Tab-separated table of C-alpha atoms in Angstrom:
chain	number	residue	atom	x	y	z
A	1	UNK	CA	-3.607	26.767	-22.716
A	2	UNK	CA	-2.900	26.800	-19.264
A	3	UNK	CA	-4.751	24.324	-16.881
A	4	UNK	CA	-6.225	24.795	-13.452
A	5	UNK	CA	-4.358	23.052	-10.635
A	6	UNK	CA	-7.019	23.033	-8.153
A	7	UNK	CA	-9.686	20.362	-8.588
A	8	UNK	CA	-13.087	20.873	-6.539
A	9	UNK	CA	-15.341	17.607	-5.422
A	10	UNK	CA	-12.708	14.918	-5.523
A	11	UNK	CA	-14.338	11.762	-4.684
A	12	UNK	CA	-12.100	8.816	-5.038
A	13	UNK	CA	-14.559	6.239	-4.185
A	14	UNK	CA	-16.754	7.657	-7.177
A	15	UNK	CA	-15.779	4.483	-9.747
A	16	UNK	CA	-17.121	5.674	-12.661
A	17	UNK	CA	-15.271	9.263	-12.193
A	18	UNK	CA	-11.942	7.322	-11.061
A	19	UNK	CA	-12.152	4.852	-14.542
A	20	UNK	CA	-12.884	7.589	-16.585
A	21	UNK	CA	-9.804	9.921	-15.764
A	22	UNK	CA	-9.715	10.280	-12.140
A	23	UNK	CA	-7.119	7.410	-11.510
A	24	UNK	CA	-4.479	8.982	-14.297
A	25	UNK	CA	-5.189	12.456	-11.952
A	26	UNK	CA	-4.071	10.542	-8.916
A	27	UNK	CA	-1.243	8.607	-10.594
A	28	UNK	CA	0.352	11.896	-11.858
A	29	UNK	CA	0.055	13.549	-8.616
A	30	UNK	CA	1.323	10.411	-7.116
A	31	UNK	CA	4.490	10.435	-9.297
A	32	UNK	CA	5.519	13.871	-8.448
A	33	UNK	CA	4.933	13.406	-4.897
A	34	UNK	CA	6.998	10.279	-4.687
A	35	UNK	CA	10.085	12.512	-6.582
A	36	UNK	CA	9.633	15.243	-4.235
A	37	UNK	CA	9.774	13.239	-0.982
A	38	UNK	CA	12.347	11.017	-1.975
A	39	UNK	CA	14.649	14.109	-2.522
A	40	UNK	CA	13.026	15.480	0.800
A	41	UNK	CA	14.195	11.999	2.272
A	42	UNK	CA	17.973	12.383	0.955
A	43	UNK	CA	18.400	15.754	2.185
A	44	UNK	CA	16.912	14.480	5.582
A	45	UNK	CA	19.783	11.755	5.376
A	46	UNK	CA	22.443	14.040	4.100
A	47	UNK	CA	24.643	14.048	7.256
A	48	UNK	CA	24.650	10.211	7.584
A	49	UNK	CA	26.672	10.689	4.710
A	50	UNK	CA	28.569	13.645	5.416
A	51	UNK	CA	29.881	12.525	8.637
A	52	UNK	CA	31.919	10.129	6.633
A	53	UNK	CA	33.786	12.738	5.025
A	54	UNK	CA	34.506	14.081	8.188
A	55	UNK	CA	37.884	12.451	9.752
A	56	UNK	CA	37.732	13.198	13.414
A	57	UNK	CA	41.363	14.790	13.178
A	58	UNK	CA	40.309	17.508	10.784
A	59	UNK	CA	36.858	18.323	12.100
A	60	UNK	CA	37.210	17.735	15.722
A	61	UNK	CA	34.039	15.708	15.817
A	62	UNK	CA	33.760	12.371	17.759
A	63	UNK	CA	32.082	8.979	16.948
A	64	UNK	CA	29.638	10.051	19.853
A	65	UNK	CA	29.138	13.802	18.354
A	66	UNK	CA	28.213	11.918	14.859
A	67	UNK	CA	25.550	9.717	16.360
A	68	UNK	CA	24.108	13.205	18.002
A	69	UNK	CA	24.107	14.951	14.796
A	70	UNK	CA	21.956	12.240	13.415
A	71	UNK	CA	19.831	12.244	16.234
A	72	UNK	CA	18.937	15.945	16.146
A	73	UNK	CA	18.545	15.616	12.213
A	74	UNK	CA	15.945	13.136	13.074
A	75	UNK	CA	14.075	14.934	15.878
A	76	UNK	CA	13.585	18.003	13.784
A	77	UNK	CA	12.163	15.681	11.040
A	78	UNK	CA	9.457	13.895	13.545
A	79	UNK	CA	8.555	17.151	14.809
A	80	UNK	CA	7.783	18.953	11.860
A	81	UNK	CA	5.616	16.355	10.561
A	82	UNK	CA	2.787	17.785	12.955
A	83	UNK	CA	2.356	21.288	11.187
A	84	UNK	CA	3.252	19.439	8.133
A	85	UNK	CA	0.020	17.358	8.299
A	86	UNK	CA	-2.135	20.296	8.101
A	87	UNK	CA	0.003	22.445	5.718
A	88	UNK	CA	-1.615	20.517	2.410
A	89	UNK	CA	-5.049	21.462	3.758
A	90	UNK	CA	-4.183	25.108	4.287
A	91	UNK	CA	-2.132	25.750	1.210
A	92	UNK	CA	-2.787	23.014	-1.122
A	93	UNK	CA	-0.938	19.689	-1.722
A	94	UNK	CA	0.903	21.151	-4.860
A	95	UNK	CA	1.527	24.357	-3.611
A	96	UNK	CA	3.182	22.828	-0.631
A	97	UNK	CA	5.358	20.514	-2.319
A	98	UNK	CA	6.597	23.296	-4.151
A	99	UNK	CA	7.372	25.354	-1.134
A	100	UNK	CA	8.821	22.289	0.935
A	101	UNK	CA	11.259	21.484	-2.129
A	102	UNK	CA	12.504	24.708	-2.724
A	103	UNK	CA	13.259	25.523	1.024
A	104	UNK	CA	15.458	22.528	1.535
A	105	UNK	CA	18.125	24.580	-1.049
A	106	UNK	CA	19.264	26.630	2.617
A	107	UNK	CA	20.487	23.682	4.656
A	108	UNK	CA	21.796	22.212	1.563
A	109	UNK	CA	23.959	25.224	0.790
A	110	UNK	CA	24.877	25.608	4.609
A	111	UNK	CA	26.316	22.154	4.512
A	112	UNK	CA	28.604	22.715	1.686
A	113	UNK	CA	29.855	25.756	3.592
A	114	UNK	CA	30.485	24.015	6.549
A	115	UNK	CA	32.249	21.225	5.073
A	116	UNK	CA	34.511	23.672	3.208
A	117	UNK	CA	35.475	24.914	6.410
A	118	UNK	CA	36.535	22.403	9.140
A	119	UNK	CA	36.942	23.079	12.774
A	120	UNK	CA	33.518	24.858	13.527
A	121	UNK	CA	31.921	24.282	16.860
A	122	UNK	CA	29.693	20.936	17.342
A	123	UNK	CA	26.601	23.621	17.414
A	124	UNK	CA	26.873	25.060	13.856
A	125	UNK	CA	26.742	21.104	12.612
A	126	UNK	CA	23.705	20.563	14.980
A	127	UNK	CA	21.837	23.737	13.337
A	128	UNK	CA	22.526	22.448	9.855
A	129	UNK	CA	21.578	18.954	10.798
A	130	UNK	CA	18.169	20.548	12.079
A	131	UNK	CA	17.554	22.135	9.073
A	132	UNK	CA	17.701	19.284	7.011
A	133	UNK	CA	14.968	18.196	9.051
A	134	UNK	CA	12.862	20.009	6.984
A	135	UNK	CA	12.674	17.056	4.610
A	136	UNK	CA	11.856	14.701	6.959
A	137	UNK	CA	8.447	16.950	7.294
A	138	UNK	CA	7.706	16.238	3.793
A	139	UNK	CA	6.753	12.982	4.619
A	140	UNK	CA	3.842	14.039	6.474
A	141	UNK	CA	2.435	16.376	3.802
A	142	UNK	CA	3.201	14.021	1.078
A	143	UNK	CA	1.305	11.160	2.897
A	144	UNK	CA	-1.896	13.222	3.708
A	145	UNK	CA	-2.110	14.563	0.324
A	146	UNK	CA	-1.788	10.922	-1.526
A	147	UNK	CA	-4.314	9.438	1.022
A	148	UNK	CA	-6.917	12.131	-0.195
A	149	UNK	CA	-6.338	10.858	-3.889
A	150	UNK	CA	-6.661	7.305	-3.696
A	151	UNK	CA	-10.137	5.086	-2.788
A	152	UNK	CA	-9.766	2.868	0.157
A	153	UNK	CA	-9.243	-0.045	-1.868
A	154	UNK	CA	-6.110	1.168	-3.461
A	155	UNK	CA	-4.632	3.187	-0.110
A	156	UNK	CA	-2.034	0.336	0.794
A	157	UNK	CA	-0.763	0.115	-2.534
A	158	UNK	CA	-0.676	3.980	-2.899
A	159	UNK	CA	0.821	4.951	0.658
A	160	UNK	CA	3.141	2.209	0.111
A	161	UNK	CA	4.402	3.178	-3.073
A	162	UNK	CA	4.629	7.045	-1.791
A	163	UNK	CA	6.459	6.302	1.295
A	164	UNK	CA	8.653	3.390	-0.578
A	165	UNK	CA	9.709	5.888	-3.133
A	166	UNK	CA	10.094	8.563	-0.671
A	167	UNK	CA	12.525	6.056	1.715
A	168	UNK	CA	14.609	5.185	-1.581
A	169	UNK	CA	16.005	8.651	-1.075
A	170	UNK	CA	18.062	7.463	2.127
A	171	UNK	CA	19.645	4.467	0.202
A	172	UNK	CA	20.132	7.208	-2.957
A	173	UNK	CA	22.057	9.491	-0.933
A	174	UNK	CA	24.014	7.095	0.573
A	175	UNK	CA	25.142	5.349	-2.922
A	176	UNK	CA	25.574	8.892	-4.025
A	177	UNK	CA	28.197	9.456	-1.204
A	178	UNK	CA	29.918	6.167	-1.926
A	179	UNK	CA	30.530	7.022	-5.454
A	180	UNK	CA	31.973	10.155	-4.509
A	181	UNK	CA	34.251	8.450	-1.798
A	182	UNK	CA	35.414	5.895	-4.322
A	183	UNK	CA	36.155	8.705	-6.967
A	184	UNK	CA	37.682	11.587	-4.971
A	185	UNK	CA	37.994	10.321	-1.327
A	186	UNK	CA	36.845	12.090	1.674
A	187	UNK	CA	37.946	15.618	0.516
A	188	UNK	CA	35.248	16.723	-1.820
A	189	UNK	CA	32.149	16.068	-0.728
A	190	UNK	CA	30.584	19.343	-2.386
A	191	UNK	CA	29.335	16.794	-5.189
A	192	UNK	CA	27.102	15.071	-3.109
A	193	UNK	CA	25.468	18.672	-2.206
A	194	UNK	CA	25.576	19.795	-5.616
A	195	UNK	CA	23.315	17.186	-7.202
A	196	UNK	CA	20.581	17.805	-4.584
A	197	UNK	CA	20.788	21.550	-5.310
A	198	UNK	CA	19.880	20.587	-8.663
A	199	UNK	CA	17.325	17.700	-7.773
A	200	UNK	CA	15.406	20.005	-5.510
A	201	UNK	CA	15.027	22.428	-8.269
A	202	UNK	CA	13.632	19.653	-10.416
A	203	UNK	CA	11.172	18.454	-8.148
A	204	UNK	CA	9.875	21.926	-7.658
A	205	UNK	CA	9.354	22.712	-11.243
A	206	UNK	CA	8.056	19.107	-11.532
A	207	UNK	CA	5.314	19.873	-8.701
A	208	UNK	CA	4.338	22.939	-9.975
A	209	UNK	CA	3.591	21.914	-13.387
A	210	UNK	CA	1.973	18.500	-12.762
A	211	UNK	CA	0.484	18.581	-9.501
A	212	UNK	CA	-2.858	19.433	-8.175
A	213	UNK	CA	-4.529	21.199	-4.933
A	214	UNK	CA	-7.669	19.738	-3.987
A	215	UNK	CA	-10.442	21.911	-2.670
A	216	UNK	CA	-12.547	20.123	-0.060
A	217	UNK	CA	-11.935	18.634	3.566
A	218	UNK	CA	-8.831	17.543	4.881
A	219	UNK	CA	-6.562	17.820	7.967
A	220	UNK	CA	-7.163	20.846	10.031
A	221	UNK	CA	-7.078	21.395	13.859
A	222	UNK	CA	-10.091	20.089	14.565
A	223	UNK	CA	-9.465	16.916	12.999
A	224	UNK	CA	-6.025	16.747	14.617
A	225	UNK	CA	-7.666	17.625	18.018
A	226	UNK	CA	-10.251	14.631	17.402
A	227	UNK	CA	-7.482	12.151	16.419
A	228	UNK	CA	-4.990	12.899	19.464
A	229	UNK	CA	-8.561	11.878	21.463
A	230	UNK	CA	-8.728	8.590	19.766
A	231	UNK	CA	-7.153	5.430	21.305
A	232	UNK	CA	-6.038	4.265	18.077
A	233	UNK	CA	-4.028	7.152	17.204
A	234	UNK	CA	-1.367	6.307	20.082
A	235	UNK	CA	-1.544	2.573	19.731
A	236	UNK	CA	-0.574	2.930	15.661
A	237	UNK	CA	1.963	5.672	16.803
A	238	UNK	CA	3.416	3.044	19.064
A	239	UNK	CA	3.694	0.459	16.324
A	240	UNK	CA	5.089	2.934	14.140
A	241	UNK	CA	7.807	4.108	16.237
A	242	UNK	CA	8.869	-0.016	15.931
A	243	UNK	CA	8.569	0.092	12.194
A	244	UNK	CA	9.601	3.588	10.517
A	245	UNK	CA	11.343	4.604	14.024
A	246	UNK	CA	13.789	1.536	13.459
A	247	UNK	CA	14.202	2.229	9.502
A	248	UNK	CA	15.007	6.130	9.896
A	249	UNK	CA	17.203	5.704	12.945
A	250	UNK	CA	19.123	2.547	11.512
A	251	UNK	CA	19.795	4.621	8.658
A	252	UNK	CA	21.356	7.391	10.357
A	253	UNK	CA	23.428	4.744	12.376
A	254	UNK	CA	24.108	1.987	10.219
A	255	UNK	CA	26.993	3.457	8.405
A	256	UNK	CA	28.645	4.960	11.863
A	257	UNK	CA	28.321	1.363	13.294
A	258	UNK	CA	30.324	-0.270	10.106
A	259	UNK	CA	32.637	2.109	10.601
A	260	UNK	CA	33.276	1.553	14.238
A	261	UNK	CA	33.635	-2.143	13.129
A	262	UNK	CA	36.125	-1.648	10.441
A	263	UNK	CA	38.085	0.587	12.934
A	264	UNK	CA	38.232	-2.300	15.208
A	265	UNK	CA	40.030	-4.535	12.785
A	266	UNK	CA	42.588	-2.068	12.292
A	267	UNK	CA	41.621	-0.137	9.175
A	268	UNK	CA	42.370	3.540	8.380
A	269	UNK	CA	39.496	5.956	8.933
A	270	UNK	CA	39.401	6.593	4.994
A	271	UNK	CA	39.302	2.895	4.042
A	272	UNK	CA	36.659	2.323	7.075
A	273	UNK	CA	34.709	5.006	5.613
A	274	UNK	CA	34.628	3.658	1.837
A	275	UNK	CA	34.094	0.197	3.362
A	276	UNK	CA	31.035	1.302	5.249
A	277	UNK	CA	29.420	3.117	2.723
A	278	UNK	CA	29.880	0.595	0.083
A	279	UNK	CA	27.584	-1.803	2.318
A	280	UNK	CA	25.404	0.982	4.507
A	281	UNK	CA	23.260	1.774	1.334
A	282	UNK	CA	21.788	-2.170	1.000
A	283	UNK	CA	19.828	-1.910	4.177
A	284	UNK	CA	17.915	1.411	3.520
A	285	UNK	CA	17.272	0.100	-0.187
A	286	UNK	CA	15.683	-2.788	0.953
A	287	UNK	CA	13.971	-1.532	3.855
A	288	UNK	CA	12.382	1.092	1.199
A	289	UNK	CA	11.319	-1.347	-1.520
A	290	UNK	CA	9.913	-4.075	0.899
A	291	UNK	CA	7.543	-1.458	2.216
A	292	UNK	CA	5.793	-1.051	-0.963
A	293	UNK	CA	5.113	-4.874	-0.674
A	294	UNK	CA	4.406	-4.526	2.938
A	295	UNK	CA	1.365	-2.649	1.798
A	296	UNK	CA	0.587	-4.431	-0.892
A	297	UNK	CA	0.620	-7.594	0.941
A	298	UNK	CA	-1.620	-5.945	4.089
A	299	UNK	CA	-3.923	-4.786	1.145
A	300	UNK	CA	-4.372	-8.574	1.023
A	301	UNK	CA	-4.568	-10.129	4.561
A	302	UNK	CA	-4.583	-7.314	6.319
A	303	UNK	CA	-2.336	-4.762	8.287
A	304	UNK	CA	-2.303	-6.013	11.803
A	305	UNK	CA	-1.515	-9.513	10.538
A	306	UNK	CA	1.301	-8.596	8.393
A	307	UNK	CA	2.554	-6.102	11.526
A	308	UNK	CA	2.213	-8.520	14.173
A	309	UNK	CA	4.325	-10.795	11.552
A	310	UNK	CA	7.158	-8.232	11.359
A	311	UNK	CA	7.516	-7.579	15.174
A	312	UNK	CA	7.973	-11.262	15.681
A	313	UNK	CA	10.747	-11.340	12.877
A	314	UNK	CA	12.262	-8.184	14.188
A	315	UNK	CA	12.804	-9.699	17.934
A	316	UNK	CA	14.231	-12.615	16.319
A	317	UNK	CA	16.717	-10.046	14.250
A	318	UNK	CA	17.696	-8.059	17.269
A	319	UNK	CA	18.255	-11.418	19.230
A	320	UNK	CA	20.592	-12.503	16.370
A	321	UNK	CA	22.374	-9.282	16.784
A	322	UNK	CA	22.897	-9.946	20.395
A	323	UNK	CA	24.209	-13.406	20.002
A	324	UNK	CA	26.289	-12.456	17.348
A	325	UNK	CA	27.785	-9.311	18.879
A	326	UNK	CA	31.579	-8.791	17.733
A	327	UNK	CA	30.858	-10.772	13.802
A	328	UNK	CA	30.751	-8.432	11.309
A	329	UNK	CA	28.567	-10.863	9.113
A	330	UNK	CA	26.304	-11.851	11.509
A	331	UNK	CA	25.552	-8.007	12.517
A	332	UNK	CA	25.098	-7.073	8.561
A	333	UNK	CA	22.733	-10.069	8.042
A	334	UNK	CA	20.696	-9.295	11.290
A	335	UNK	CA	20.557	-5.394	10.311
A	336	UNK	CA	19.588	-6.333	6.643
A	337	UNK	CA	16.521	-8.466	8.177
A	338	UNK	CA	15.745	-5.556	10.175
A	339	UNK	CA	15.479	-3.237	7.678
A	340	UNK	CA	13.695	-5.497	5.381
A	341	UNK	CA	11.062	-6.212	8.031
A	342	UNK	CA	10.740	-2.468	9.251
A	343	UNK	CA	10.418	-1.514	5.397
A	344	UNK	CA	7.131	-4.035	5.312
A	345	UNK	CA	5.931	-2.586	8.510
A	346	UNK	CA	5.902	0.644	7.678
A	347	UNK	CA	3.595	-0.132	4.853
A	348	UNK	CA	1.331	-2.652	7.007
A	349	UNK	CA	0.929	-0.154	9.972
A	350	UNK	CA	-0.297	2.949	7.058
A	351	UNK	CA	-2.640	0.328	6.070
A	352	UNK	CA	-4.334	-0.227	9.241
A	353	UNK	CA	-4.869	3.879	9.784
A	354	UNK	CA	-7.498	4.144	7.328
A	355	UNK	CA	-8.974	0.676	7.469
A	356	UNK	CA	-9.975	2.083	11.121
A	357	UNK	CA	-11.384	4.916	10.543
A	358	UNK	CA	-13.311	3.842	7.503
A	359	UNK	CA	-14.936	1.128	9.952
A	360	UNK	CA	-15.616	3.676	12.721
A	361	UNK	CA	-16.999	6.146	10.141
A	362	UNK	CA	-19.853	3.389	9.620
A	363	UNK	CA	-21.027	3.734	13.015
A	364	UNK	CA	-21.651	7.378	12.677
A	365	UNK	CA	-24.948	9.207	11.718
A	366	UNK	CA	-23.830	10.283	8.570
A	367	UNK	CA	-24.581	10.106	5.276
A	368	UNK	CA	-21.740	8.559	2.581
A	369	UNK	CA	-20.226	11.880	2.004
A	370	UNK	CA	-19.881	12.896	5.538
A	371	UNK	CA	-18.421	9.453	6.295
A	372	UNK	CA	-16.069	9.717	3.692
A	373	UNK	CA	-14.930	13.448	5.010
A	374	UNK	CA	-14.712	11.765	8.003
A	375	UNK	CA	-12.165	8.941	7.351
A	376	UNK	CA	-10.204	11.099	5.045
A	377	UNK	CA	-9.594	13.745	7.681
A	378	UNK	CA	-8.833	11.435	10.415
A	379	UNK	CA	-6.699	9.129	8.371
A	380	UNK	CA	-4.767	12.034	7.293
A	381	UNK	CA	-4.128	13.590	10.904
A	382	UNK	CA	-3.228	10.246	12.191
A	383	UNK	CA	-0.687	9.621	9.297
A	384	UNK	CA	0.906	12.887	10.663
A	385	UNK	CA	0.988	11.974	14.030
A	386	UNK	CA	1.966	8.573	13.642
A	387	UNK	CA	4.655	9.480	11.336
A	388	UNK	CA	5.990	12.296	13.760
A	389	UNK	CA	6.009	9.818	16.730
A	390	UNK	CA	7.192	7.278	14.840
A	391	UNK	CA	10.247	9.790	13.850
A	392	UNK	CA	11.126	10.104	17.417
A	393	UNK	CA	12.027	6.207	17.477
A	394	UNK	CA	14.578	6.870	15.105
A	395	UNK	CA	15.698	9.731	17.804
A	396	UNK	CA	15.703	7.107	20.399
A	397	UNK	CA	17.603	4.592	18.182
A	398	UNK	CA	20.575	6.887	17.931
A	399	UNK	CA	20.767	7.998	21.464
A	400	UNK	CA	20.811	4.563	22.774
A	401	UNK	CA	23.219	3.279	20.424
A	402	UNK	CA	25.504	6.411	21.327
A	403	UNK	CA	24.746	5.321	24.985
A	404	UNK	CA	25.528	1.974	24.605
A	405	UNK	CA	28.607	2.567	22.860
A	406	UNK	CA	29.888	4.982	25.265
A	407	UNK	CA	29.183	3.222	28.593
A	408	UNK	CA	29.404	-0.317	27.464
A	409	UNK	CA	32.441	-2.491	26.539
A	410	UNK	CA	34.554	-0.784	23.503
A	411	UNK	CA	32.726	-1.529	20.371
A	412	UNK	CA	30.065	-3.025	22.036
A	413	UNK	CA	26.289	-2.417	20.991
A	414	UNK	CA	24.547	-5.454	23.241
A	415	UNK	CA	22.944	-3.132	25.648
A	416	UNK	CA	21.451	-1.201	22.717
A	417	UNK	CA	20.151	-4.180	20.890
A	418	UNK	CA	18.456	-5.550	24.148
A	419	UNK	CA	16.514	-2.569	24.274
A	420	UNK	CA	15.403	-3.077	21.113
A	421	UNK	CA	14.453	-6.479	21.367
A	422	UNK	CA	12.440	-5.920	24.179
A	423	UNK	CA	10.602	-2.766	22.434
A	424	UNK	CA	9.380	-4.939	19.279
A	425	UNK	CA	7.870	-7.412	21.777
A	426	UNK	CA	5.941	-4.972	23.674
A	427	UNK	CA	4.855	-3.902	20.022
A	428	UNK	CA	4.096	-7.400	19.036
A	429	UNK	CA	1.960	-8.112	22.031
A	430	UNK	CA	0.108	-4.598	21.812
A	431	UNK	CA	-0.586	-5.583	17.787
A	432	UNK	CA	-2.026	-8.850	18.805
A	433	UNK	CA	-4.115	-7.344	21.861
A	434	UNK	CA	-5.501	-4.386	19.796
A	435	UNK	CA	-5.948	-5.333	16.546
A	436	UNK	CA	-5.381	-9.219	15.901
A	437	UNK	CA	-7.023	-10.889	19.026
A	438	UNK	CA	-9.638	-8.408	19.700
A	439	UNK	CA	-10.298	-6.156	16.894
A	440	UNK	CA	-13.907	-5.424	18.139
A	441	UNK	CA	-12.299	-3.605	21.147
A	442	UNK	CA	-10.955	-0.691	18.755
A	443	UNK	CA	-13.437	2.173	18.058
A	444	UNK	CA	-14.726	0.434	14.671
A	445	UNK	CA	-12.400	-2.255	14.663
A	446	UNK	CA	-9.469	-3.110	12.427
A	447	UNK	CA	-9.517	-4.440	8.558
A	448	UNK	CA	-9.682	-8.290	10.075
A	449	UNK	CA	-13.572	-7.111	10.860
A	450	UNK	CA	-13.745	-6.250	7.301
A	451	UNK	CA	-12.286	-8.993	5.794
A	452	UNK	CA	-15.166	-10.629	5.032
A	453	UNK	CA	-16.955	-7.832	3.499
A	454	UNK	CA	-17.015	-7.639	-0.518
A	455	UNK	CA	-14.570	-5.235	-2.183
A	456	UNK	CA	-16.754	-2.994	-3.481
A	457	UNK	CA	-16.380	1.044	-3.791
A	458	UNK	CA	-16.078	2.647	-0.440
A	459	UNK	CA	-15.201	-0.792	1.211
A	460	UNK	CA	-12.092	-2.119	2.243
A	461	UNK	CA	-11.000	-5.353	0.592
A	462	UNK	CA	-8.547	-7.378	3.119
């Protein structure tokens, strides 16, 4: 018998309903949300791998052009998160997941055509990279959707798992690229794209069969306007630039930085690409895994505390890059640390979001259902806005690195690493001031203000 894929009157905070079947529904939707977001992230990151298959003497694309291709893909993926945030409310979480998976067949197919015909003008590669940015938009719709399925006490874990599983799409496509490079060299990249043509079809069918639409309040233009007017939105967005912006920016750039270093050591373009691919996936892989644990740790001790610790560690890692510039070993270690910490920060920052607006809802003259609707819609809106603004941090990283390598000493990224360290210092100070030292100064406070409250339904346990 066919079942309805629309659920009415969903209340994740109802403990009895949750234990009697609600958690199974939420888990099923979470699983296929992770699958679709994972493939979407892989497509978004596709060109970070494809540039390894593009020798400059064949394709006429310079190292600077490759950073630009990564920046364009990152930019469109970030900007599209604004409309994608509202898409699940307008079209339904299940329906939008199906569409957002199937539409990615277009840029993947276009990538195959471009790579099969070298010598095309740069703008064609940029347009194709921009279309892969549709996969970056999937993050916002997926996170907003899963945020609605889970109770406050489990949001850190659920959002961390959803985002971490999606982030794993970055190392996954890099590992697949490494496998293809090792087996057939840099002449047949089509196998990478062919795999994702199949994976997108599987994700779309799985979403159609197993996911659900929630009928109820969600993220609409009124929620977006209210979120834009709330100062917490922009504080959180700034923090997310430093965490997710670093993760996605370094994910696109790390392989190219390694290629530059290997070429400086006298390796051929093919050997440099293979050796870079054999290392580059490790950073995004560890960053994706650490995101889950960052969210889980934030559930226990508070998102703001974890976020502050993350930024302090990232300052140290950026300083290590500056001091150890020229040493491949030191650079790899420092970047791995940055990936792990940025992943943890991704999870902890997203724990702050529902905490802040759940606390804010308690000061409003609303009943319990009204407070729940307010928290849900505002959290969803801020998830989308912060995700979009945070993604722009990845654009900045690629552009700053491009400028640093073009204007500085040959093969030097010291200027870029200095910029990153200064930004992480600013983010640490903002975290301390806004959510650790004076949580009462926010509109409703951070989870620290709620830490002494019991872990009951509708209350955040930190």
